[in-house]
PDB file of C-alpha atoms and ligand atoms in Angstrom:
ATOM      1  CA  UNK A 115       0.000   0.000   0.000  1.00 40.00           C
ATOM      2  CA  UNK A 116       3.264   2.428   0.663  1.00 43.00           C
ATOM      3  CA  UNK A 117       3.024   3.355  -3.438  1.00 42.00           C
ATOM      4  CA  UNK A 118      -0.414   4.405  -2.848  1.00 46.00           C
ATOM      5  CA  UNK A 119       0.884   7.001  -0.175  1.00 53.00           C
ATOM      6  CA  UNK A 120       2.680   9.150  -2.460  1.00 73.00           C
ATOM      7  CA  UNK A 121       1.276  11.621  -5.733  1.00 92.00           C
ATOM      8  CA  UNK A 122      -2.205  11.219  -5.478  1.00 97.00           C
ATOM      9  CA  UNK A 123      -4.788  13.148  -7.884  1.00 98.00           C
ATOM     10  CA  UNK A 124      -5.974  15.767  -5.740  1.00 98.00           C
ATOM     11  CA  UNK A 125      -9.455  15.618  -7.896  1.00 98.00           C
ATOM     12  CA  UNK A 126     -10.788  12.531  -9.588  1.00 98.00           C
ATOM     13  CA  UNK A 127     -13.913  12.003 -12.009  1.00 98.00           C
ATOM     14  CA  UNK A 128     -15.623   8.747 -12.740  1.00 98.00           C
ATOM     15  CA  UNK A 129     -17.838   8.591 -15.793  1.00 98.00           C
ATOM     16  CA  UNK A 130     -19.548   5.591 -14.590  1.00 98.00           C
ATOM     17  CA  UNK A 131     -20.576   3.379 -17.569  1.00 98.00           C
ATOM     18  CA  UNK A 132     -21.498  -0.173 -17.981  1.00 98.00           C
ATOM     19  CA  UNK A 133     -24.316  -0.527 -15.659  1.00 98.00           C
ATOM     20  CA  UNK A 134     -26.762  -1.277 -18.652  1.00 97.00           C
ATOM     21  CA  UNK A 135     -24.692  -4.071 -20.014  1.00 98.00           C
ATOM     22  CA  UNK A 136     -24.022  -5.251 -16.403  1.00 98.00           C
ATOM     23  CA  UNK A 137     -27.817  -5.894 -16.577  1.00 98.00           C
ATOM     24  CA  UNK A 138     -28.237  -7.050 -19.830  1.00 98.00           C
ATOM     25  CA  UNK A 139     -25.983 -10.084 -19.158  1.00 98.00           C
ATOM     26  CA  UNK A 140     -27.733 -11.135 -16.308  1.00 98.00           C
ATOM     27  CA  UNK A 141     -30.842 -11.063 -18.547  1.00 98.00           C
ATOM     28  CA  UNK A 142     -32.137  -8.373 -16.397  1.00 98.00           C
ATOM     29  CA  UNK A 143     -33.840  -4.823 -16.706  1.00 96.00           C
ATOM     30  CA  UNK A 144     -31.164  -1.711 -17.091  1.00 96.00           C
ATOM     31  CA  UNK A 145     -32.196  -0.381 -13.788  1.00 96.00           C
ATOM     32  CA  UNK A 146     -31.266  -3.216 -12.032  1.00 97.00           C
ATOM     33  CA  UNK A 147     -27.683  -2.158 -13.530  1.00 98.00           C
ATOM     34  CA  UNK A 148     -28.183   1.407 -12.155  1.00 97.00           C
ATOM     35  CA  UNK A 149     -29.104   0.043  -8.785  1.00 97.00           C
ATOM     36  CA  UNK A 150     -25.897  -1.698  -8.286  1.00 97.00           C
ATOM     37  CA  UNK A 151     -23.899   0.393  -9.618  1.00 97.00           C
ATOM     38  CA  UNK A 152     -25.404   2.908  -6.379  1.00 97.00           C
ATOM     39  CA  UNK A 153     -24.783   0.198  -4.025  1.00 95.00           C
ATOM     40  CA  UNK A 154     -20.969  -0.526  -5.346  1.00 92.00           C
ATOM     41  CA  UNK A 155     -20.828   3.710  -4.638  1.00 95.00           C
ATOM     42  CA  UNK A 156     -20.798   4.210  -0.764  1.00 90.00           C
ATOM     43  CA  UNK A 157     -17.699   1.695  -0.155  1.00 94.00           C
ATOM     44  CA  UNK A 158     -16.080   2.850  -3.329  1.00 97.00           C
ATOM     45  CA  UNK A 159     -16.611   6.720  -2.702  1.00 97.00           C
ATOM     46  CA  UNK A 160     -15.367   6.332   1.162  1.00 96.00           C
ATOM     47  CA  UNK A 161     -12.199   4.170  -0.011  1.00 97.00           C
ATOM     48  CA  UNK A 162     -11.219   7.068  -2.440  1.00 98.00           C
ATOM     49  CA  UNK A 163     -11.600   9.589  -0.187  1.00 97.00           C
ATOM     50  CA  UNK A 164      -9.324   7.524   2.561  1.00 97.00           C
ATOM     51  CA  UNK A 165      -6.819   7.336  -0.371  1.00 97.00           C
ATOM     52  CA  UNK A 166      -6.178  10.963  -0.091  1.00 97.00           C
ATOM     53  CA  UNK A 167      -8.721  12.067  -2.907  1.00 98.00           C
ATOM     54  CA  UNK A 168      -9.959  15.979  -2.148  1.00 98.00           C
ATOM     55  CA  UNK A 169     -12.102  16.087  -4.726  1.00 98.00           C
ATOM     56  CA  UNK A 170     -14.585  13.592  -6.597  1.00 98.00           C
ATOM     57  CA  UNK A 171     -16.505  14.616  -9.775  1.00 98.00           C
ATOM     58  CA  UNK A 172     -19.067  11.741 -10.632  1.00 98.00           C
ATOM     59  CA  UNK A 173     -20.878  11.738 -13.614  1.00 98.00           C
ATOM     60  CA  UNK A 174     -24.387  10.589 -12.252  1.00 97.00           C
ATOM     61  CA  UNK A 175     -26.257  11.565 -15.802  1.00 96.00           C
ATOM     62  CA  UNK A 176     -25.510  13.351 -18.442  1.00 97.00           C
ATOM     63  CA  UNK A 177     -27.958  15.860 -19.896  1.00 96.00           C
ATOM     64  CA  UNK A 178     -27.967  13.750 -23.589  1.00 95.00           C
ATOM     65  CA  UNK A 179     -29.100  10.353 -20.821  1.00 94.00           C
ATOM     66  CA  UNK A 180     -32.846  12.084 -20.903  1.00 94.00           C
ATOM     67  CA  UNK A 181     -32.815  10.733 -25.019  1.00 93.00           C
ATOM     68  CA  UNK A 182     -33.348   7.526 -23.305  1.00 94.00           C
ATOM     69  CA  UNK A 183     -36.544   5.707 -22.880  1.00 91.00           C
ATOM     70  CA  UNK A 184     -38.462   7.560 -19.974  1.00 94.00           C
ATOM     71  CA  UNK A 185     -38.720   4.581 -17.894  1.00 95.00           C
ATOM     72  CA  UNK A 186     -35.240   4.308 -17.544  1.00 94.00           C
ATOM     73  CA  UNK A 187     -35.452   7.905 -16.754  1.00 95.00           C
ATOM     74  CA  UNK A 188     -37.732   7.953 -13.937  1.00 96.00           C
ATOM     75  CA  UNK A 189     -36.222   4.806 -12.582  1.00 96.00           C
ATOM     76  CA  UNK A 190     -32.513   6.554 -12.541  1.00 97.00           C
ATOM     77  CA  UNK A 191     -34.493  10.041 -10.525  1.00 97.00           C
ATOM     78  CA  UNK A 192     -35.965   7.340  -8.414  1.00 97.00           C
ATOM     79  CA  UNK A 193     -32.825   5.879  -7.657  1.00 97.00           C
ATOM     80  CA  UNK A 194     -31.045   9.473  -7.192  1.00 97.00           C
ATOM     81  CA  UNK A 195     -34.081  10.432  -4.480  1.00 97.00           C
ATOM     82  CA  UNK A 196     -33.754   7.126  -3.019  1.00 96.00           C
ATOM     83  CA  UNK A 197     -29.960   7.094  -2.495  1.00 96.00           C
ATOM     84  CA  UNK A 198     -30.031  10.940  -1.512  1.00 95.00           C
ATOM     85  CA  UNK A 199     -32.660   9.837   0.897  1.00 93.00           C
ATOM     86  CA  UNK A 200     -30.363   7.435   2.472  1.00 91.00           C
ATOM     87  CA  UNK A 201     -26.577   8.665   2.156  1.00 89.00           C
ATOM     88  CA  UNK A 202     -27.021  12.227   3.346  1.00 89.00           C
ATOM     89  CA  UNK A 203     -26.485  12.048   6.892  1.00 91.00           C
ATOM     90  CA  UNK A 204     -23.838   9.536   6.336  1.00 91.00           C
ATOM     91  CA  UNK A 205     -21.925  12.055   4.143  1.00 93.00           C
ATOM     92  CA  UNK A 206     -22.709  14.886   6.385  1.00 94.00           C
ATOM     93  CA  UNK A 207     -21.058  12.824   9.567  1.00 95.00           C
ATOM     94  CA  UNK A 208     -18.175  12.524   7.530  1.00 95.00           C
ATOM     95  CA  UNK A 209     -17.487  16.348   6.318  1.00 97.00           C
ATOM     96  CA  UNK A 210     -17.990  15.992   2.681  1.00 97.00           C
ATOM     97  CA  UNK A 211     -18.831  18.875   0.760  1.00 98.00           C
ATOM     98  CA  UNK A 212     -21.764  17.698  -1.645  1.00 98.00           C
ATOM     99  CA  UNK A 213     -22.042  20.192  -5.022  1.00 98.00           C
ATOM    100  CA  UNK A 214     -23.499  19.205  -7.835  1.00 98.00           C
ATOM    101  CA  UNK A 215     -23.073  20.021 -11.405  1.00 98.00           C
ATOM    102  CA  UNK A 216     -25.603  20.505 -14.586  1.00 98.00           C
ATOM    103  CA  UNK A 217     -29.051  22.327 -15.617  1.00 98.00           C
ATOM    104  CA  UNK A 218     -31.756  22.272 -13.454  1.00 97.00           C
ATOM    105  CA  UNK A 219     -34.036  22.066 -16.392  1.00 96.00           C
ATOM    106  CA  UNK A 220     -35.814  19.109 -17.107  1.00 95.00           C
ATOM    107  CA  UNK A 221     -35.102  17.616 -13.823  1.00 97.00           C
ATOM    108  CA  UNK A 222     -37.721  16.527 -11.114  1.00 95.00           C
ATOM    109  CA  UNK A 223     -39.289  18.733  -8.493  1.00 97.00           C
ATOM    110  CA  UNK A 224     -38.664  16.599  -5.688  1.00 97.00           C
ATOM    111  CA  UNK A 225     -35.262  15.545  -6.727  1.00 97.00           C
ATOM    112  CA  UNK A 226     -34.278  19.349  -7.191  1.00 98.00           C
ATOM    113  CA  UNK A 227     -35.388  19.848  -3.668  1.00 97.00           C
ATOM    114  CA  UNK A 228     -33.434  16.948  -2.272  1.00 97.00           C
ATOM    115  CA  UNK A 229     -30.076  18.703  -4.040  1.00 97.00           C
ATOM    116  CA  UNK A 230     -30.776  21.498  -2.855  1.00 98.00           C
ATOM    117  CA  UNK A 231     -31.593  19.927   0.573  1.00 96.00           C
ATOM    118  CA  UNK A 232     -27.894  18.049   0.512  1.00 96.00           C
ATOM    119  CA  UNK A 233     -26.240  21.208  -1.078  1.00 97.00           C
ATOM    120  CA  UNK A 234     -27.382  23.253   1.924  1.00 97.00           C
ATOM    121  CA  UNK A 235     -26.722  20.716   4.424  1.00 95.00           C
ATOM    122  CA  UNK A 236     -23.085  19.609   4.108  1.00 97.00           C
ATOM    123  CA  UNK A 237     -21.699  23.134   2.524  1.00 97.00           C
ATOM    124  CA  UNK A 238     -19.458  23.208   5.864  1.00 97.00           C
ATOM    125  CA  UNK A 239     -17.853  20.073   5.317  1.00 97.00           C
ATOM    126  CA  UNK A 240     -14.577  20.415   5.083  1.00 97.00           C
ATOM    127  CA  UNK A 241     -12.943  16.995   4.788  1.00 96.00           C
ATOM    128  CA  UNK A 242     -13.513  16.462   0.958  1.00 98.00           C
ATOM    129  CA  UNK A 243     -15.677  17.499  -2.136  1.00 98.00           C
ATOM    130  CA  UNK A 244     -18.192  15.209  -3.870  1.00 98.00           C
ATOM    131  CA  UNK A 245     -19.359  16.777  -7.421  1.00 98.00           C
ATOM    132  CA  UNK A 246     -22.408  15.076  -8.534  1.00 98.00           C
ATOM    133  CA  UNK A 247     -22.446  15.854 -11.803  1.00 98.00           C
ATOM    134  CA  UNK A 248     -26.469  15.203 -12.524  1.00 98.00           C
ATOM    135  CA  UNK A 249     -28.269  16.488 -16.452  1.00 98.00           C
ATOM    136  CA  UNK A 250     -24.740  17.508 -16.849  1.00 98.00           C
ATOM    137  CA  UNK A 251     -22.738  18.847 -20.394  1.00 98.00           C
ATOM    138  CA  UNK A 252     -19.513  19.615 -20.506  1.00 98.00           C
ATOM    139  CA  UNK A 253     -20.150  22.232 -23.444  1.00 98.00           C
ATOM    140  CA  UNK A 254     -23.600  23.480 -21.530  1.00 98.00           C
ATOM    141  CA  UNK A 255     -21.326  24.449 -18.456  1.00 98.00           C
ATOM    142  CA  UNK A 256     -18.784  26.207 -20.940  1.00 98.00           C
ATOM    143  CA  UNK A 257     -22.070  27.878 -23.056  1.00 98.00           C
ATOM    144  CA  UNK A 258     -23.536  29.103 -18.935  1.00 98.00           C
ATOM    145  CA  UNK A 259     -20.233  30.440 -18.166  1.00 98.00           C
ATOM    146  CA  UNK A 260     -19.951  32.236 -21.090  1.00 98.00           C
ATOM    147  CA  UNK A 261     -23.603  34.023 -20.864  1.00 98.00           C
ATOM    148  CA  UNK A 262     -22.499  34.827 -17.302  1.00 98.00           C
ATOM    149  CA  UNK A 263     -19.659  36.429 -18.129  1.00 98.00           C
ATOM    150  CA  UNK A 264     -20.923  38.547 -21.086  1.00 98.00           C
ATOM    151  CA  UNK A 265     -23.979  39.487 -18.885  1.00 98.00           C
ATOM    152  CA  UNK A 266     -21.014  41.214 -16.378  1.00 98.00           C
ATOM    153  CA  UNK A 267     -19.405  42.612 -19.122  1.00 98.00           C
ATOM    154  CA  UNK A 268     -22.818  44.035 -21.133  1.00 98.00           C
ATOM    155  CA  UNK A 269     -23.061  45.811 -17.356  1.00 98.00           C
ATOM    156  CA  UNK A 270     -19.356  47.033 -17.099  1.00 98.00           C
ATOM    157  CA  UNK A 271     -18.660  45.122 -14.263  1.00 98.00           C
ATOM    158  CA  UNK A 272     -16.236  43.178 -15.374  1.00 98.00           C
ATOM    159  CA  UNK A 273     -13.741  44.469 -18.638  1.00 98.00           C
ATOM    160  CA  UNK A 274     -12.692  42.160 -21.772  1.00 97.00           C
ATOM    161  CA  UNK A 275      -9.459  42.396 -21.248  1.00 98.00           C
ATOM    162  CA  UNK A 276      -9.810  41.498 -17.600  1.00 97.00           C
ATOM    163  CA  UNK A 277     -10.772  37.951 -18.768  1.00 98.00           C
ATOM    164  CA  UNK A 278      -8.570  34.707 -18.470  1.00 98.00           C
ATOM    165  CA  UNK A 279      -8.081  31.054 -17.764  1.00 96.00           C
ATOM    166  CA  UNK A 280      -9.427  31.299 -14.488  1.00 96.00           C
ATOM    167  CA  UNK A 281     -12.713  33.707 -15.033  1.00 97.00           C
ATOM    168  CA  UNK A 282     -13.777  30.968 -16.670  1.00 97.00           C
ATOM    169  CA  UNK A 283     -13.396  28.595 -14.103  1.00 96.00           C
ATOM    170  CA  UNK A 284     -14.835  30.605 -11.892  1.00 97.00           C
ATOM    171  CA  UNK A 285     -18.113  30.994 -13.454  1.00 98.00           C
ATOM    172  CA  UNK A 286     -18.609  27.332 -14.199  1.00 98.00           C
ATOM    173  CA  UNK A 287     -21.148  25.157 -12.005  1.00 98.00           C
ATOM    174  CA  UNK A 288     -18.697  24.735  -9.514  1.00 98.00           C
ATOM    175  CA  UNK A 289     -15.362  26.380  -8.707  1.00 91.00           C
ATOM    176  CA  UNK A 290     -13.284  23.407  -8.099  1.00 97.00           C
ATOM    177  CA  UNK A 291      -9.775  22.659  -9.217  1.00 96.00           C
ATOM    178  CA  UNK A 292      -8.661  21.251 -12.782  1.00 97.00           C
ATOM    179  CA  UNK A 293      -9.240  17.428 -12.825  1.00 98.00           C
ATOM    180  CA  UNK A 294      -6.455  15.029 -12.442  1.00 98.00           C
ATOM    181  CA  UNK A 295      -7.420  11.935 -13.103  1.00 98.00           C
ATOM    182  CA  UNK A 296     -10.647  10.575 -15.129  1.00 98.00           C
ATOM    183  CA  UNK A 297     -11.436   7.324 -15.114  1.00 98.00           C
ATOM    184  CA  UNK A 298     -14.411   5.534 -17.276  1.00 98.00           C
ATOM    185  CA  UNK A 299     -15.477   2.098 -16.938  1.00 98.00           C
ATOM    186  CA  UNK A 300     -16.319  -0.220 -19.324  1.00 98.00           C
ATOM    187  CA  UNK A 301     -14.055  -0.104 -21.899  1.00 97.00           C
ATOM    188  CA  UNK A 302     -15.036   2.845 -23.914  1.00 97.00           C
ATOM    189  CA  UNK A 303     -12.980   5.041 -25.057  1.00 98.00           C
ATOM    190  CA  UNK A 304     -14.772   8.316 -25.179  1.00 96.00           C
ATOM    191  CA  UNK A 305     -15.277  11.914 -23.035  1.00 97.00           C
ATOM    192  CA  UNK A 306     -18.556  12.069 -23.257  1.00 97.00           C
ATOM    193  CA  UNK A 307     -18.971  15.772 -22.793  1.00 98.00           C
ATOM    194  CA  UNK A 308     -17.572  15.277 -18.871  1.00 98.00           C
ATOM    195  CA  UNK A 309     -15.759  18.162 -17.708  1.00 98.00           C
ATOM    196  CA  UNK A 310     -14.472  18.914 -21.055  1.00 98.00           C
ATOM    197  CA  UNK A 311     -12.671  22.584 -19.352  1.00 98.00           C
ATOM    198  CA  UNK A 312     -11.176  21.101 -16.461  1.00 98.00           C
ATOM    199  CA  UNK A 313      -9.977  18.065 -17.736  1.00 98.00           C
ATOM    200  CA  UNK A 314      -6.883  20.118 -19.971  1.00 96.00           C
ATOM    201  CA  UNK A 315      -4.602  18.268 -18.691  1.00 96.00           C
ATOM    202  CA  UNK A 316      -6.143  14.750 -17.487  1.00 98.00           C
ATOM    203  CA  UNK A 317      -4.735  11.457 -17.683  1.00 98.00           C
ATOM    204  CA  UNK A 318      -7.439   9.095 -18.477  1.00 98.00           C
ATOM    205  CA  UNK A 319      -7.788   5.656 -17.626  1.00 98.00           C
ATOM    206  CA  UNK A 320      -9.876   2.891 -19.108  1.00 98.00           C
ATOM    207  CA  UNK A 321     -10.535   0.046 -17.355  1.00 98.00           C
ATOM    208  CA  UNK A 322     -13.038  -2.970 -18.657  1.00 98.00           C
ATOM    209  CA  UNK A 323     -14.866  -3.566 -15.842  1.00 98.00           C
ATOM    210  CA  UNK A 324     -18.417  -2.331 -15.769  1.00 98.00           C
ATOM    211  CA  UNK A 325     -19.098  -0.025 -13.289  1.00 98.00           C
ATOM    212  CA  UNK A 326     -20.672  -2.545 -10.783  1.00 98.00           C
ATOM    213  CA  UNK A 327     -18.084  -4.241 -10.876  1.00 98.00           C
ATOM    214  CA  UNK A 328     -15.630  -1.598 -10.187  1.00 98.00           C
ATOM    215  CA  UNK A 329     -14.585  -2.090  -6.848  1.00 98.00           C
ATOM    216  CA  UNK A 330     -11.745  -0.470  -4.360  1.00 98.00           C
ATOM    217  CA  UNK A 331      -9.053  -2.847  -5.816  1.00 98.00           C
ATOM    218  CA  UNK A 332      -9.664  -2.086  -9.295  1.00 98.00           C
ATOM    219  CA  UNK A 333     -10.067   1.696  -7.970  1.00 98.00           C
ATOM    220  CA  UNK A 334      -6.257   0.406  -6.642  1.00 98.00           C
ATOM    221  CA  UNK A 335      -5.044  -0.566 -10.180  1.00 98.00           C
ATOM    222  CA  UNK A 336      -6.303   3.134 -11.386  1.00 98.00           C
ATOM    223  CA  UNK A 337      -4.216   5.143  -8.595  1.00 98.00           C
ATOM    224  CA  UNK A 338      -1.045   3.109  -9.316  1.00 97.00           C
ATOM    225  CA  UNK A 339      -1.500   3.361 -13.114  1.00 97.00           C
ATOM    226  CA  UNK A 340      -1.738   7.289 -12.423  1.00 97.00           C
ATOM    227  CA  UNK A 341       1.254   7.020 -10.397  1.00 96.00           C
ATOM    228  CA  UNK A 342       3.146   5.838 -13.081  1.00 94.00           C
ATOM    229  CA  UNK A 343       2.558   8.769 -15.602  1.00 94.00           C
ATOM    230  CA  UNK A 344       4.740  11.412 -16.038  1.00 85.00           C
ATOM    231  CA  UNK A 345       2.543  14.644 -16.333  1.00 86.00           C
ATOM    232  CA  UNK A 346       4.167  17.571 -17.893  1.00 83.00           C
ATOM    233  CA  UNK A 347       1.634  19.811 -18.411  1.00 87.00           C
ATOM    234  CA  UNK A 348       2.892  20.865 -21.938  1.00 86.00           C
ATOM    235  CA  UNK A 349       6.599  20.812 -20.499  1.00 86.00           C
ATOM    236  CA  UNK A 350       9.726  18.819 -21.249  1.00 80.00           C
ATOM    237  CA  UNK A 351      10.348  15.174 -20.447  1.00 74.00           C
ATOM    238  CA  UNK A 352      12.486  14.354 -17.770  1.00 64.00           C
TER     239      UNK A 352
HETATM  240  C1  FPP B 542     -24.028   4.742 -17.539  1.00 53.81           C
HETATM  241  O1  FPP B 542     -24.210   3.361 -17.808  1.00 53.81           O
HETATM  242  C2  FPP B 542     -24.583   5.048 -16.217  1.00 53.81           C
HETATM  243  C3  FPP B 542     -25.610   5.936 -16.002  1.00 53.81           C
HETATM  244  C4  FPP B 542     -26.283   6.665 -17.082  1.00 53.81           C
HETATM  245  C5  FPP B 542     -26.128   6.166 -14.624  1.00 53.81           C
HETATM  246  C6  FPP B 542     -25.092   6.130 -13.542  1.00 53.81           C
HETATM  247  C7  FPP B 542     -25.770   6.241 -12.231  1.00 53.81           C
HETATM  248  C8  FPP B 542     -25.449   5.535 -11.121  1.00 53.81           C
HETATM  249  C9  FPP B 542     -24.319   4.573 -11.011  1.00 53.81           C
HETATM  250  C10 FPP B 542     -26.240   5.772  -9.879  1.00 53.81           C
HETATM  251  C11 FPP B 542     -25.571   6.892  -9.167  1.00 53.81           C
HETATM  252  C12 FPP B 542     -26.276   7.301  -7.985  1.00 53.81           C
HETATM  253  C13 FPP B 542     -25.987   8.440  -7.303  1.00 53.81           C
HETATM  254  C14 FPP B 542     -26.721   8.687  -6.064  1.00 53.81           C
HETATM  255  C15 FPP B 542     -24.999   9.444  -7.746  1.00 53.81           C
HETATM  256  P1  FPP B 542     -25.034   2.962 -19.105  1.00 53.81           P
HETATM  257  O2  FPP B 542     -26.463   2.855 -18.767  1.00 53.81           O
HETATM  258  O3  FPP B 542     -24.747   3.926 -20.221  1.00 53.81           O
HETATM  259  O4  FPP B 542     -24.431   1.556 -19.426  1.00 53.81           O
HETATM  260  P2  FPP B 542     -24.358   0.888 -20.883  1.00 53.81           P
HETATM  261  O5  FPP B 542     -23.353   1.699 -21.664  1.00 53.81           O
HETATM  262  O6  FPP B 542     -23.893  -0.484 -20.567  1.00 53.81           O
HETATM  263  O7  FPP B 542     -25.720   0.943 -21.484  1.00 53.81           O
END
């Protein structure tokens, strides 16, 4: 475990895919993929935080997920309510910070009210940040940022020339740092419109597993992967 002490990302994101394929090769519903996948997150979420994570993006739904059939839908808001329902005070108890990322627009009254519920609740923890990235899109947070801004400088209160690399970050759904480390189950290879900004300078890692399966030793395998890249940030090899 001493290799997992050193260089670890100080903010992670999960896009966690799979869980419909988990399902379909147990011959059961999708759901039943999302609903694991929920129950594989409490241990998961608690073991990266002990490894020395600060910050955890995960992407819960993105906003292109509400194409899909609206069973699925309401079964995933269920799901969110439900696990909201009966995390909270356990994430509270611990000092995590929980934000969340994405339009409020087209989500569900009650589940709105249950963000803003947790958001409220646990904005003095102080221990670590958990981004629940929920209707989220990577170019929607860039496009909300963007009307913010020009809305500040249509009223002079902020000049043109006054804008840079961080203004931006700033304005987007949540001020947290650049992301580290992504990691996407599954086997795909692709972004998927997650934190397309902050993620400049990611590593990415793809491991095969589907996200219910993706436990705090494969989570393991990730962090010493990342420890093995040499990050340069546009700079010279050593
Ligand atoms: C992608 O798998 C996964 C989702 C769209 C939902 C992820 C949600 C959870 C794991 C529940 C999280 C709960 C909380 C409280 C944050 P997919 O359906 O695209 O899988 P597939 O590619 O195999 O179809």
């Amino acid at each position: 475990m001493a290799a997992l002490e050193k260089n670890i990302p100080y903010h992670v994101g999960i896009i966690m895919d799979g869980n419909g394929r988990w399902a379909t090769k147990r011959g059961l519903k999708r759901s039943m993929g999302h609903k694991e996948g929920a129950k594989n997150l409490k241990t998961l979420v608690e073991h990266i935080f002990k490894s020395g994570v600060k910050v955890l993006s995960l992407y819960a739904l993105s906003s292109e997920n509400f194409k899909r059939d609206s069973e699925e839908v309401n079964d995933l808001m269920n799901l969110f309510m439900e696990n909201f329902k009966k995390e909270f005070s356990y994430l509270k108890e611990q000092n995590i910070k929980v934000v969340f990322s994405g339009r409020r627009e087209p989500l569900r009254e009650d589940v709105l009210a249950s963000m803003d519920k947790i958001t409220k609740e646990t904005k003095n923890g102080n221990l670590a940040i958990l981004n629940i990235c929920l209707n989220y899109s990577g170019q929607d947070e860039i496009v909300d940022a963007t009307k913010k801004i020009a809305n500040l400088v249509v009223n002079k209160e902020l000049a043109i020339n006054e804008i840079n690399k961080d203004t931006i970050y700033h304005y987007l759904y949540q001020d947290l740092p650049p992301v580290d480390f992504i990691i996407r189950t599954s086997g795909e290879y692709r972004i998927s419109n997650f934190l397309l900004y902050q993620a400049s300078y990611a590593e990415y890692y793809f491991p095969k597993v589907y996200f219910p399966d993706f436990n705090q030793k494969e989570f393991d395998m990730a962090l010493m992967e990342y420890q093995k890249r040499n990050r340069r940030f546009g700079g010279n090899a050593k």
